[in-house]
PDB file of C-alpha atoms in Angstrom:
ATOM      1  CA  MET A   1      92.546  92.364  84.221  1.00  0.00           C
ATOM      2  CA  PRO A   2      93.465  95.220  81.845  1.00  0.00           C
ATOM      3  CA  PRO A   3      96.583  97.146  82.584  1.00  0.00           C
ATOM      4  CA  ARG A   4      94.615 100.322  83.251  1.00  0.00           C
ATOM      5  CA  GLN A   5      92.694  98.798  85.996  1.00  0.00           C
ATOM      6  CA  VAL A   6      95.855  97.114  87.480  1.00  0.00           C
ATOM      7  CA  MET A   7      97.747 100.442  87.534  1.00  0.00           C
ATOM      8  CA  GLY A   8      94.673 102.177  88.900  1.00  0.00           C
ATOM      9  CA  ALA A   9      94.424  99.561  91.760  1.00  0.00           C
ATOM     10  CA  SER A  10      98.149  99.847  92.380  1.00  0.00           C
ATOM     11  CA  ALA A  11      97.905 103.528  92.699  1.00  0.00           C
ATOM     12  CA  ALA A  12      94.994 103.339  95.013  1.00  0.00           C
ATOM     13  CA  ILE A  13      96.639 100.986  97.356  1.00  0.00           C
ATOM     14  CA  LEU A  14      99.946 102.749  97.358  1.00  0.00           C
ATOM     15  CA  ALA A  15      98.310 106.071  98.025  1.00  0.00           C
ATOM     16  CA  LEU A  16      96.249 104.571 100.971  1.00  0.00           C
ATOM     17  CA  ALA A  17      99.348 103.134 102.538  1.00  0.00           C
ATOM     18  CA  GLY A  18     101.261 106.346 101.967  1.00  0.00           C
ATOM     19  CA  PHE A  19      98.734 108.575 103.489  1.00  0.00           C
ATOM     20  CA  VAL A  20      98.372 106.296 106.540  1.00  0.00           C
ATOM     21  CA  LEU A  21     102.207 106.362 106.937  1.00  0.00           C
ATOM     22  CA  LEU A  22     102.408 110.065 106.391  1.00  0.00           C
ATOM     23  CA  PHE A  23      99.700 110.990 108.912  1.00  0.00           C
ATOM     24  CA  ALA A  24      99.777 108.228 111.501  1.00  0.00           C
ATOM     25  CA  PRO A  25     103.256 106.704 111.486  1.00  0.00           C
ATOM     26  CA  GLY A  26     103.200 106.112 115.259  1.00  0.00           C
ATOM     27  CA  TRP A  27      99.971 104.113 114.947  1.00  0.00           C
ATOM     28  CA  VAL A  28     101.195 101.967 112.056  1.00  0.00           C
ATOM     29  CA  LEU A  29     104.525 101.227 113.767  1.00  0.00           C
ATOM     30  CA  SER A  30     102.840 100.403 117.162  1.00  0.00           C
ATOM     31  CA  PHE A  31     100.703  98.031 115.191  1.00  0.00           C
ATOM     32  CA  PHE A  32     103.798  96.181 114.248  1.00  0.00           C
ATOM     33  CA  GLY A  33     105.209  96.339 117.873  1.00  0.00           C
ATOM     34  CA  VAL A  34     107.772  98.963 117.072  1.00  0.00           C
ATOM     35  CA  THR A  35     107.898 102.121 119.439  1.00  0.00           C
ATOM     36  CA  LEU A  36     110.086 104.954 118.338  1.00  0.00           C
ATOM     37  CA  PRO A  37     110.534 108.451 119.709  1.00  0.00           C
ATOM     38  CA  PRO A  38     109.062 111.275 117.537  1.00  0.00           C
ATOM     39  CA  PRO A  39     112.276 112.185 115.671  1.00  0.00           C
ATOM     40  CA  GLU A  40     112.633 108.750 114.202  1.00  0.00           C
ATOM     41  CA  LEU A  41     109.044 108.685 112.958  1.00  0.00           C
ATOM     42  CA  VAL A  42     110.182 110.998 110.206  1.00  0.00           C
ATOM     43  CA  LEU A  43     111.546 107.932 108.378  1.00  0.00           C
ATOM     44  CA  ALA A  44     108.181 106.403 108.328  1.00  0.00           C
ATOM     45  CA  GLN A  45     106.707 109.634 107.037  1.00  0.00           C
ATOM     46  CA  LEU A  46     109.409 109.713 104.353  1.00  0.00           C
ATOM     47  CA  LEU A  47     108.356 106.222 103.260  1.00  0.00           C
ATOM     48  CA  GLY A  48     104.789 107.408 103.149  1.00  0.00           C
ATOM     49  CA  ALA A  49     105.854 110.283 100.891  1.00  0.00           C
ATOM     50  CA  ALA A  50     107.694 107.927  98.667  1.00  0.00           C
ATOM     51  CA  LEU A  51     104.662 105.638  98.389  1.00  0.00           C
ATOM     52  CA  ILE A  52     102.467 108.519  97.541  1.00  0.00           C
ATOM     53  CA  GLY A  53     104.936 109.602  94.781  1.00  0.00           C
ATOM     54  CA  ASN A  54     104.892 106.027  93.459  1.00  0.00           C
ATOM     55  CA  ALA A  55     101.127 106.009  93.471  1.00  0.00           C
ATOM     56  CA  ASN A  56     101.005 109.301  91.576  1.00  0.00           C
ATOM     57  CA  ILE A  57     103.326 107.902  88.928  1.00  0.00           C
ATOM     58  CA  ASN A  58     101.085 104.827  88.542  1.00  0.00           C
ATOM     59  CA  TRP A  59      97.886 106.962  88.431  1.00  0.00           C
ATOM     60  CA  LEU A  60      99.309 109.194  85.696  1.00  0.00           C
ATOM     61  CA  GLY A  61     100.752 106.399  83.647  1.00  0.00           C
ATOM     62  CA  ARG A  62      97.748 104.157  83.909  1.00  0.00           C
ATOM     63  CA  SER A  63      96.494 105.137  80.362  1.00  0.00           C
ATOM     64  CA  ALA A  64      99.879 104.996  78.781  1.00  0.00           C
ATOM     65  CA  VAL A  65     101.110 102.165  76.609  1.00  0.00           C
ATOM     66  CA  LEU A  66     103.092  99.951  78.971  1.00  0.00           C
ATOM     67  CA  GLY A  67     106.034  99.139  76.799  1.00  0.00           C
ATOM     68  CA  GLY A  68     108.314 100.971  74.366  1.00  0.00           C
ATOM     69  CA  ILE A  69     110.400 103.914  75.291  1.00  0.00           C
ATOM     70  CA  TYR A  70     107.930 105.662  77.462  1.00  0.00           C
ATOM     71  CA  GLY A  71     106.332 102.821  79.388  1.00  0.00           C
ATOM     72  CA  ARG A  72     109.602 100.967  80.112  1.00  0.00           C
ATOM     73  CA  PRO A  73     110.540 103.340  83.136  1.00  0.00           C
ATOM     74  CA  LEU A  74     107.213 102.933  84.678  1.00  0.00           C
ATOM     75  CA  ILE A  75     107.412  99.113  84.398  1.00  0.00           C
ATOM     76  CA  ALA A  76     110.954  98.946  85.761  1.00  0.00           C
ATOM     77  CA  GLY A  77     110.176 101.144  88.685  1.00  0.00           C
ATOM     78  CA  ASN A  78     107.011  99.093  89.639  1.00  0.00           C
ATOM     79  CA  LEU A  79     108.952  95.812  89.205  1.00  0.00           C
ATOM     80  CA  THR A  80     111.867  96.895  91.342  1.00  0.00           C
ATOM     81  CA  HIS A  81     109.584  98.299  94.035  1.00  0.00           C
ATOM     82  CA  PHE A  82     107.352  95.266  94.311  1.00  0.00           C
ATOM     83  CA  PHE A  83     110.093  92.563  93.777  1.00  0.00           C
ATOM     84  CA  ILE A  84     112.236  94.011  96.560  1.00  0.00           C
ATOM     85  CA  GLY A  85     109.237  94.344  98.724  1.00  0.00           C
ATOM     86  CA  ALA A  86     108.230  90.751  98.063  1.00  0.00           C
ATOM     87  CA  MET A  87     111.738  89.476  98.957  1.00  0.00           C
ATOM     88  CA  ILE A  88     111.849  91.408 102.194  1.00  0.00           C
ATOM     89  CA  LEU A  89     108.475  90.052 103.172  1.00  0.00           C
ATOM     90  CA  LEU A  90     109.559  86.483 102.172  1.00  0.00           C
ATOM     91  CA  ARG A  91     112.751  86.722 104.154  1.00  0.00           C
ATOM     92  CA  TRP A  92     110.804  88.056 107.178  1.00  0.00           C
ATOM     93  CA  ALA A  93     108.206  85.309 106.904  1.00  0.00           C
ATOM     94  CA  MET A  94     110.863  82.633 106.985  1.00  0.00           C
TER      95      MET A  94
END
């Protein structure tokens, strides 16, 4: 799969998850069995905002050369985000 399509798909998935967390945090958390009072739902909305920001970066950088001085921060940010997320999910699954 070409990098442009991978970055576009990543942006779409992150944006979808971000918008769901931003506008329906209570529904998402109740799906996982977590019930929080409304003030604590702000943390889920902040996570949604961060995911939308990461999606925006991926969408804008999808046509850039993914290497060199300009593409390295994009690759490093995505690698960090998805590696830490994978390790958290792996630990939770065990």
